[in-house]
């Protein structure tokens, strides 16, 4: 078996650490999303500027808003002032990009972001989602400048994590022994009326107005439009605010031809460290203004000041720009519209900025607590990187929140549109982050699925149509999505323990399983047959374990739920079918891995047959996630997982012939979707078979770890993240069929596997079973009621800390730890604890159960 | 004065050498145009593939034609065969580019060019326009593969240099000691019906047909369309041919869904080294086929075979896709159309390929002779690079040949359209390459200017409207264009010595000058006044030497032509105005350089006033080019040229604030258009003042060299070429307002300055005055009748060789050489020669004049 050590040492795979800092060429592809859940975002570039204005209710890759950048002016005593755009230098190529008139390729470097003005000499881009930190270096400057950029992101608090705001804290450190006068000028174009994609200038502009606002808490420019009606999807407001009190502003840059406006701004600011006040009223038809907000400070020797910029937006009306509305072909008739959930929280962008400022301590504190709790883990750097970076999908335009707060996801993003609508059940099967960080949002996905997307016969339309209540999509059910949904209900109920919620969904779950029987297991022998549409956008035909393992997992999950709800008859039936299926499914094991039993029809395309499919045990992976253990022969499962790594993992792709889409190539590492180690590759195997998908890699990595192949799993994760090194691809954008692809939210399952965490809320039980030797081992945990950190040591102790929310605990499972007696202390007070030995480690019974509140730690000490 | 030596040593600036080879990152931006003059082109990428399909009568940057690439299969004895796409590996970023549905950013590496299939491990891209050479390396291959790619380009032969063909010679070298079986498969998509921009697939396709053709000389695939009518601008043919006799072919790839076609091709070819014959007839509506032509060979140990691919195209009808036709707003009415000149030479693409094959020796030989003659010079590598690389503009979509053969130029290219129509007289003022390599084409530009673009009052509309004979453009005359035209007539007549031609144009030239008097010198004091529209797209007001030096040069040129034509009255008048002007103009000299006398009007924008303008002596430069010597005080001129270098040359741009377009930045070198070393920069100086334009840099570099500041001039050239290093920008695309910008054809003037060549055909005189110490010094020369090489040595000899055409010589000027007697020998036969000492060097009188024919050398030996 080819091991990861041919490429990386065990130490490189396992060493705890922090996510990478990016410098030089590695900053080129960086775009770090700033915005809330369901608000769209604007991205911080590797230079430290802003790009990809996806705040207008749709993706908008590559967009650069005119003249929107920060500049810093510094003067020391009698010296000449020095002025810099607070961005690193533009990087090659310098020819310009894209096809357009008088810009793009053949017209030179993009100038609208300030690239022609003196930049900082270099940048180092660090931090981890949700907080980015850009360190600027310039030998000519007497100050060191660092930008901390973030938007609130606090587990279990989706509303505060859904603020349409980007917070930019510029920290300026006086490195001289004399006081310095500094001014930070942040300029922003008023784009209101913008249709969401295409050029920022044009006929959509006019009657744009930038007005000065000061409510005592925040001050700056309030941007509005008089041209667009409030119910128009292009309507909205923006705000460029600060809580800093020493300010200056210019509502409107010079209105002139050619390059006059930027010329005038720079000449004034670089000379005087200020720009004269100018307010000209609404703009002419087709025109808009840039406005500048300036922050002034004297900085004493050695002192650091933090100059905060708040960039808020508010585009209340979402228009469904894809597909058709019911009875409409999208042309000449009204498209469906609804209000963004966030628009029900705040009236306009200025109110958003005010809310942020009023709650800054909580919002910043909660966000930083999450970031620090996650990073304090003893997990390897590349794993932490995978966890945190992919959580950024929640701040990307891949996700929406509908008017009632329901969470909705595309699969990913086209350049200027969502890519593949409808919270697609099979792609979102892989995603775990939302369930663990924002479980109420994940439950809203379940509710939407079962209440809006299931036909009376149980057929789940796997793409939810908007607005909610629209006619369902008329297509096959997706076998993986239909069956995965049952496992997801089980997971979400276990995390929250809300029986009422489960009871509401239960009849729908029963229907879903009955539909599966009708379609794919009419004889209820537990073996999947028939035509199975799935996440590869084709139909598998005949028994296979990709769908089959989902089926067995779903049967087991349904059995557990039925038992809990007292539906013993159904529980027994599900168990019976499962048992039959488990045995029959083993016939697909070829001695090394599980294959597909394909009908012998040469006209049948797009199967995998005797191939070694990376997803062949996805249902087993999910079963581990939800504590169902092995649903197939453990030895076979382990053999198959080894086979997947052995046959599908590539340490390079030089000799790999891939006529399909290219997500890994040349000298990169990655896991193929499939291979045919024993020959008999079909003439036309399933259509993505030669590709590499991050989401499947995370699924397999997590599962490898569950099965004990820790280094193999870590190698897969390291390979993914090495492909997203800032030069090859954006670390904060793992794409598949489009950017910010939801399948990568499977990365959270690597944390679950490495920590072995299980939250069984109905039974007040939480357990850990770390797979790494670090001592003490530390990790992040979360349930639907609270989150925090966990640590345990081979010296015989464990600590569970609640950072926010609370945790009601009756049993604490401690993998890898043993003892004869246990002492449990909650914030200095002993609690009653009984130790019970388990197969691996032990379990601490706490009776009566305790509630650990925010800031409290439960410490358990074992003695032999 | 800041000298270039702070950056580059004198040796680095002057050392003879060859243009660079590009490897690694430096291949990323490379796109080397293949095509003829006025045929459009397709570009060879730094990977060795094809991109930018600009053969469809308009630019088309970034376009990738589906599945169009070469693959090589190699088998040694009983070994497994090895197959490679004959391209280097795709380079980062790997996210995909551009905004599109299911492709572009967020969808991974472009796959249509074969990037997902095993590539060659690395490439080195070398050669010099017109012949590129790509060396592929792959440790896994038993052969070394080199691609020589070119299109015929032979000075003085515009028709043979105007073939719509790309020739790709794949040289395969067996590096083993056993015979090897190889197969080269070149695949090409049939795009016929393509509208010239946008996606290659779509509704424009249908009834596309690939048919096998073998006429004994060439064989391969003839591509046609049955859907598009022959007079439609989208109509055309393509041909994928070879002169190789051992071939196989597949007219149509598998017609299947998803990725079936490429899958099928690769599976067959990589297994068998062949693809089965398949011809399916015309395609369905909306569909087209890829076809493959294969070449087979057995290669003996150590042997090299050259496998030639001829890719020809024929799109006869040019439709004016910009602006309006007369009386038409471009919508709902017919746009003007005409036939490309090349379409009058050949019936279709197959005939082009046949013509090439039938004349291959002459076409290849002439092209290689040009390349070798140019490169055999002792000029520095970066100068040769500037000369050859920018000649590629003639094979780019910047130039057209109209139905009657008239040469026409845009300024440059938008991504998918010409950028700024009409052989713009002021931009093309700078261009020198065409005049020296294809003088008949340059004269056709003059004829179009004076016969189609001059109003009765002498006003030259500076943008020629198409089709010829259309109403003239209604705008200011451009002062620089109007006056430069007179110098260009003088230059072109001197190069050809055709008095009849001069006489035809002379009345028009007189009119042009009279119009200039009326507009800009009503009192004929020789000083430019009034409103002067110019190449900066604004109007200068008041006396200045940018327009003024053009004026003085034009007066002198007109005087010379008048004298020659016996119009002594006019000659005297022109001289008189010139003399007055020369003296008065010196009042603009500020002791260091020449300034503009600006009216004192604060509302007047976009002037340069006291600035040091790089173009301030452009007319003096042109006067040197055409042998008029100094038209202003030589000391002042030299001081001003030093000032330009001193004030405007930048060894980096870190502190340069440029609110305009960005053509040089960060750590690059370049020459600003203007600076204000003495302060008083206008609040809004002329709009491009902070920019860096290659064409102006070449003009200044050449002029610096003429004035004796050789290292400074060479530094400017080296700076330009360092900015086009294959990583920052494409070496074969110096852009300004668009790609392949015509102003860069000023690069040829660097050769003229360094060699000091002057061709005075009316007086049968050719002279050289090298500015470099290389001994022997060698350079390329050309006149309107012939071209070849020149060498001279300080040891007292000189040789002029005619490579093609002939040269009638009465006097040979030898700069830097001295002697008391001279002996001249033409191909071993002594000719009568008299030596006459001159200011710098000497002159050899040959009486009677001789004709040096192709292949002959005249050698002159001096003795003291």
mmCIF file of C-alpha atoms in Angstrom, chain B residues 548-689:
data_model
loop_
_atom_site.group_PDB
_atom_site.id
_atom_site.type_symbol
_atom_site.label_atom_id
_atom_site.label_comp_id
_atom_site.label_asym_id
_atom_site.label_seq_id
_atom_site.Cartn_x
_atom_site.Cartn_y
_atom_site.Cartn_z
ATOM 1 C CA UNK B 548 6.410 72.276 -33.503
ATOM 2 C CA UNK B 549 9.201 69.842 -34.276
ATOM 3 C CA UNK B 550 6.884 67.879 -36.536
ATOM 4 C CA UNK B 551 6.132 71.171 -38.236
ATOM 5 C CA UNK B 552 9.762 72.109 -38.738
ATOM 6 C CA UNK B 553 10.559 68.619 -39.977
ATOM 7 C CA UNK B 554 7.626 68.679 -42.356
ATOM 8 C CA UNK B 555 8.765 72.026 -43.753
ATOM 9 C CA UNK B 556 12.255 70.682 -44.394
ATOM 10 C CA UNK B 557 10.957 67.465 -45.945
ATOM 11 C CA UNK B 558 8.601 69.443 -48.144
ATOM 12 C CA UNK B 559 11.452 71.697 -49.140
ATOM 13 C CA UNK B 560 13.530 68.708 -50.212
ATOM 14 C CA UNK B 561 10.710 67.182 -52.221
ATOM 15 C CA UNK B 562 9.867 70.511 -53.824
ATOM 16 C CA UNK B 563 13.500 70.976 -54.783
ATOM 17 C CA UNK B 564 13.653 67.514 -56.308
ATOM 18 C CA UNK B 565 10.475 68.117 -58.262
ATOM 19 C CA UNK B 566 11.799 71.487 -59.492
ATOM 20 C CA UNK B 567 9.236 73.482 -57.526
ATOM 21 C CA UNK B 568 11.897 75.950 -56.391
ATOM 22 C CA UNK B 569 9.477 78.651 -55.371
ATOM 23 C CA UNK B 570 7.749 76.461 -52.876
ATOM 24 C CA UNK B 571 11.075 75.062 -51.745
ATOM 25 C CA UNK B 572 12.283 78.540 -50.919
ATOM 26 C CA UNK B 573 9.063 79.436 -49.140
ATOM 27 C CA UNK B 574 9.178 76.307 -47.006
ATOM 28 C CA UNK B 575 12.794 77.012 -46.176
ATOM 29 C CA UNK B 576 11.982 80.540 -45.218
ATOM 30 C CA UNK B 577 9.157 79.548 -42.885
ATOM 31 C CA UNK B 578 11.340 76.811 -41.444
ATOM 32 C CA UNK B 579 14.193 79.223 -40.732
ATOM 33 C CA UNK B 580 11.877 81.665 -38.988
ATOM 34 C CA UNK B 581 10.323 78.866 -37.035
ATOM 35 C CA UNK B 582 13.607 77.317 -36.022
ATOM 36 C CA UNK B 583 14.760 80.531 -34.420
ATOM 37 C CA UNK B 584 11.478 81.378 -32.760
ATOM 38 C CA UNK B 585 11.077 77.844 -31.464
ATOM 39 C CA UNK B 586 14.307 78.133 -29.519
ATOM 40 C CA UNK B 587 12.440 80.535 -27.267
ATOM 41 C CA UNK B 588 10.692 77.476 -25.861
ATOM 42 C CA UNK B 589 14.044 76.174 -24.582
ATOM 43 C CA UNK B 590 14.214 76.721 -20.831
ATOM 44 C CA UNK B 591 17.936 76.191 -20.590
ATOM 45 C CA UNK B 592 17.500 72.437 -20.187
ATOM 46 C CA UNK B 593 14.614 71.329 -22.370
ATOM 47 C CA UNK B 594 11.746 72.648 -24.458
ATOM 48 C CA UNK B 595 8.462 73.635 -22.797
ATOM 49 C CA UNK B 596 4.978 74.521 -23.914
ATOM 50 C CA UNK B 597 3.779 78.136 -23.929
ATOM 51 C CA UNK B 598 0.374 77.713 -22.386
ATOM 52 C CA UNK B 599 -2.280 80.411 -22.438
ATOM 53 C CA UNK B 600 -2.851 81.692 -18.923
ATOM 54 C CA UNK B 601 -6.333 80.260 -18.500
ATOM 55 C CA UNK B 602 -7.065 78.280 -15.336
ATOM 56 C CA UNK B 603 -10.015 76.589 -17.050
ATOM 57 C CA UNK B 604 -7.696 75.129 -19.675
ATOM 58 C CA UNK B 605 -7.067 71.507 -18.827
ATOM 59 C CA UNK B 606 -4.769 68.807 -20.141
ATOM 60 C CA UNK B 607 -1.665 70.793 -21.154
ATOM 61 C CA UNK B 608 1.945 70.183 -20.119
ATOM 62 C CA UNK B 609 3.302 73.681 -19.753
ATOM 63 C CA UNK B 610 6.660 73.598 -18.037
ATOM 64 C CA UNK B 611 6.766 69.812 -18.075
ATOM 65 C CA UNK B 612 9.531 67.777 -19.621
ATOM 66 C CA UNK B 613 7.648 65.918 -22.331
ATOM 67 C CA UNK B 614 9.169 62.703 -23.671
ATOM 68 C CA UNK B 615 7.742 63.450 -27.105
ATOM 69 C CA UNK B 616 9.024 67.026 -27.112
ATOM 70 C CA UNK B 617 11.395 66.365 -30.028
ATOM 71 C CA UNK B 618 9.552 63.703 -31.960
ATOM 72 C CA UNK B 619 9.824 65.717 -35.178
ATOM 73 C CA UNK B 620 13.586 65.949 -34.674
ATOM 74 C CA UNK B 621 13.692 62.173 -34.300
ATOM 75 C CA UNK B 622 11.822 61.770 -37.547
ATOM 76 C CA UNK B 623 14.172 64.264 -39.214
ATOM 77 C CA UNK B 624 17.099 62.052 -38.212
ATOM 78 C CA UNK B 625 15.331 58.987 -39.611
ATOM 79 C CA UNK B 626 14.996 60.622 -43.013
ATOM 80 C CA UNK B 627 18.446 62.213 -43.122
ATOM 81 C CA UNK B 628 17.428 65.797 -42.483
ATOM 82 C CA UNK B 629 19.830 66.163 -39.579
ATOM 83 C CA UNK B 630 19.253 68.691 -36.849
ATOM 84 C CA UNK B 631 16.271 70.939 -37.379
ATOM 85 C CA UNK B 632 16.804 72.700 -34.043
ATOM 86 C CA UNK B 633 19.921 73.789 -32.180
ATOM 87 C CA UNK B 634 21.945 70.587 -31.764
ATOM 88 C CA UNK B 635 23.165 71.571 -28.314
ATOM 89 C CA UNK B 636 19.665 72.303 -27.158
ATOM 90 C CA UNK B 637 18.425 69.094 -28.668
ATOM 91 C CA UNK B 638 21.087 67.084 -26.882
ATOM 92 C CA UNK B 639 20.384 68.844 -23.622
ATOM 93 C CA UNK B 640 16.674 68.165 -23.985
ATOM 94 C CA UNK B 641 17.236 64.493 -24.760
ATOM 95 C CA UNK B 642 19.402 64.175 -21.676
ATOM 96 C CA UNK B 643 16.714 65.907 -19.676
ATOM 97 C CA UNK B 644 14.065 63.496 -20.922
ATOM 98 C CA UNK B 645 16.125 60.535 -19.810
ATOM 99 C CA UNK B 646 17.118 62.164 -16.561
ATOM 100 C CA UNK B 647 13.656 63.242 -15.520
ATOM 101 C CA UNK B 648 11.343 60.693 -17.088
ATOM 102 C CA UNK B 649 13.222 57.399 -16.873
ATOM 103 C CA UNK B 650 12.366 55.388 -13.789
ATOM 104 C CA UNK B 651 14.340 52.460 -12.461
ATOM 105 C CA UNK B 652 11.274 51.585 -10.419
ATOM 106 C CA UNK B 653 7.740 52.857 -9.914
ATOM 107 C CA UNK B 654 7.275 52.243 -6.205
ATOM 108 C CA UNK B 655 6.725 55.897 -5.422
ATOM 109 C CA UNK B 656 5.096 56.911 -8.681
ATOM 110 C CA UNK B 657 1.463 57.957 -8.289
ATOM 111 C CA UNK B 658 -0.387 57.224 -11.506
ATOM 112 C CA UNK B 659 -4.138 57.753 -11.496
ATOM 113 C CA UNK B 660 -4.244 56.876 -15.196
ATOM 114 C CA UNK B 661 -3.687 53.643 -17.106
ATOM 115 C CA UNK B 662 -1.056 51.303 -15.752
ATOM 116 C CA UNK B 663 1.554 50.034 -18.187
ATOM 117 C CA UNK B 664 4.547 49.962 -15.851
ATOM 118 C CA UNK B 665 4.532 49.588 -12.096
ATOM 119 C CA UNK B 666 6.209 48.343 -8.952
ATOM 120 C CA UNK B 667 9.762 47.143 -9.645
ATOM 121 C CA UNK B 668 9.687 47.763 -13.399
ATOM 122 C CA UNK B 669 11.593 50.265 -15.525
ATOM 123 C CA UNK B 670 10.115 52.704 -17.965
ATOM 124 C CA UNK B 671 9.952 56.196 -19.345
ATOM 125 C CA UNK B 672 7.124 58.457 -18.237
ATOM 126 C CA UNK B 673 5.324 60.474 -20.869
ATOM 127 C CA UNK B 674 6.053 63.614 -18.901
ATOM 128 C CA UNK B 675 7.316 64.992 -15.622
ATOM 129 C CA UNK B 676 7.517 68.408 -14.011
ATOM 130 C CA UNK B 677 11.020 68.592 -12.583
ATOM 131 C CA UNK B 678 10.706 72.332 -12.045
ATOM 132 C CA UNK B 679 7.287 72.214 -10.424
ATOM 133 C CA UNK B 680 4.223 73.977 -11.797
ATOM 134 C CA UNK B 681 2.530 70.799 -12.737
ATOM 135 C CA UNK B 682 -0.908 71.828 -13.991
ATOM 136 C CA UNK B 683 -3.744 70.828 -11.691
ATOM 137 C CA UNK B 684 -4.994 68.564 -14.492
ATOM 138 C CA UNK B 685 -2.089 67.820 -16.825
ATOM 139 C CA UNK B 686 -2.709 66.073 -20.121
ATOM 140 C CA UNK B 687 -4.546 62.880 -19.494
ATOM 141 C CA UNK B 688 -1.885 60.251 -20.084
ATOM 142 C CA UNK B 689 0.992 62.192 -18.576
#
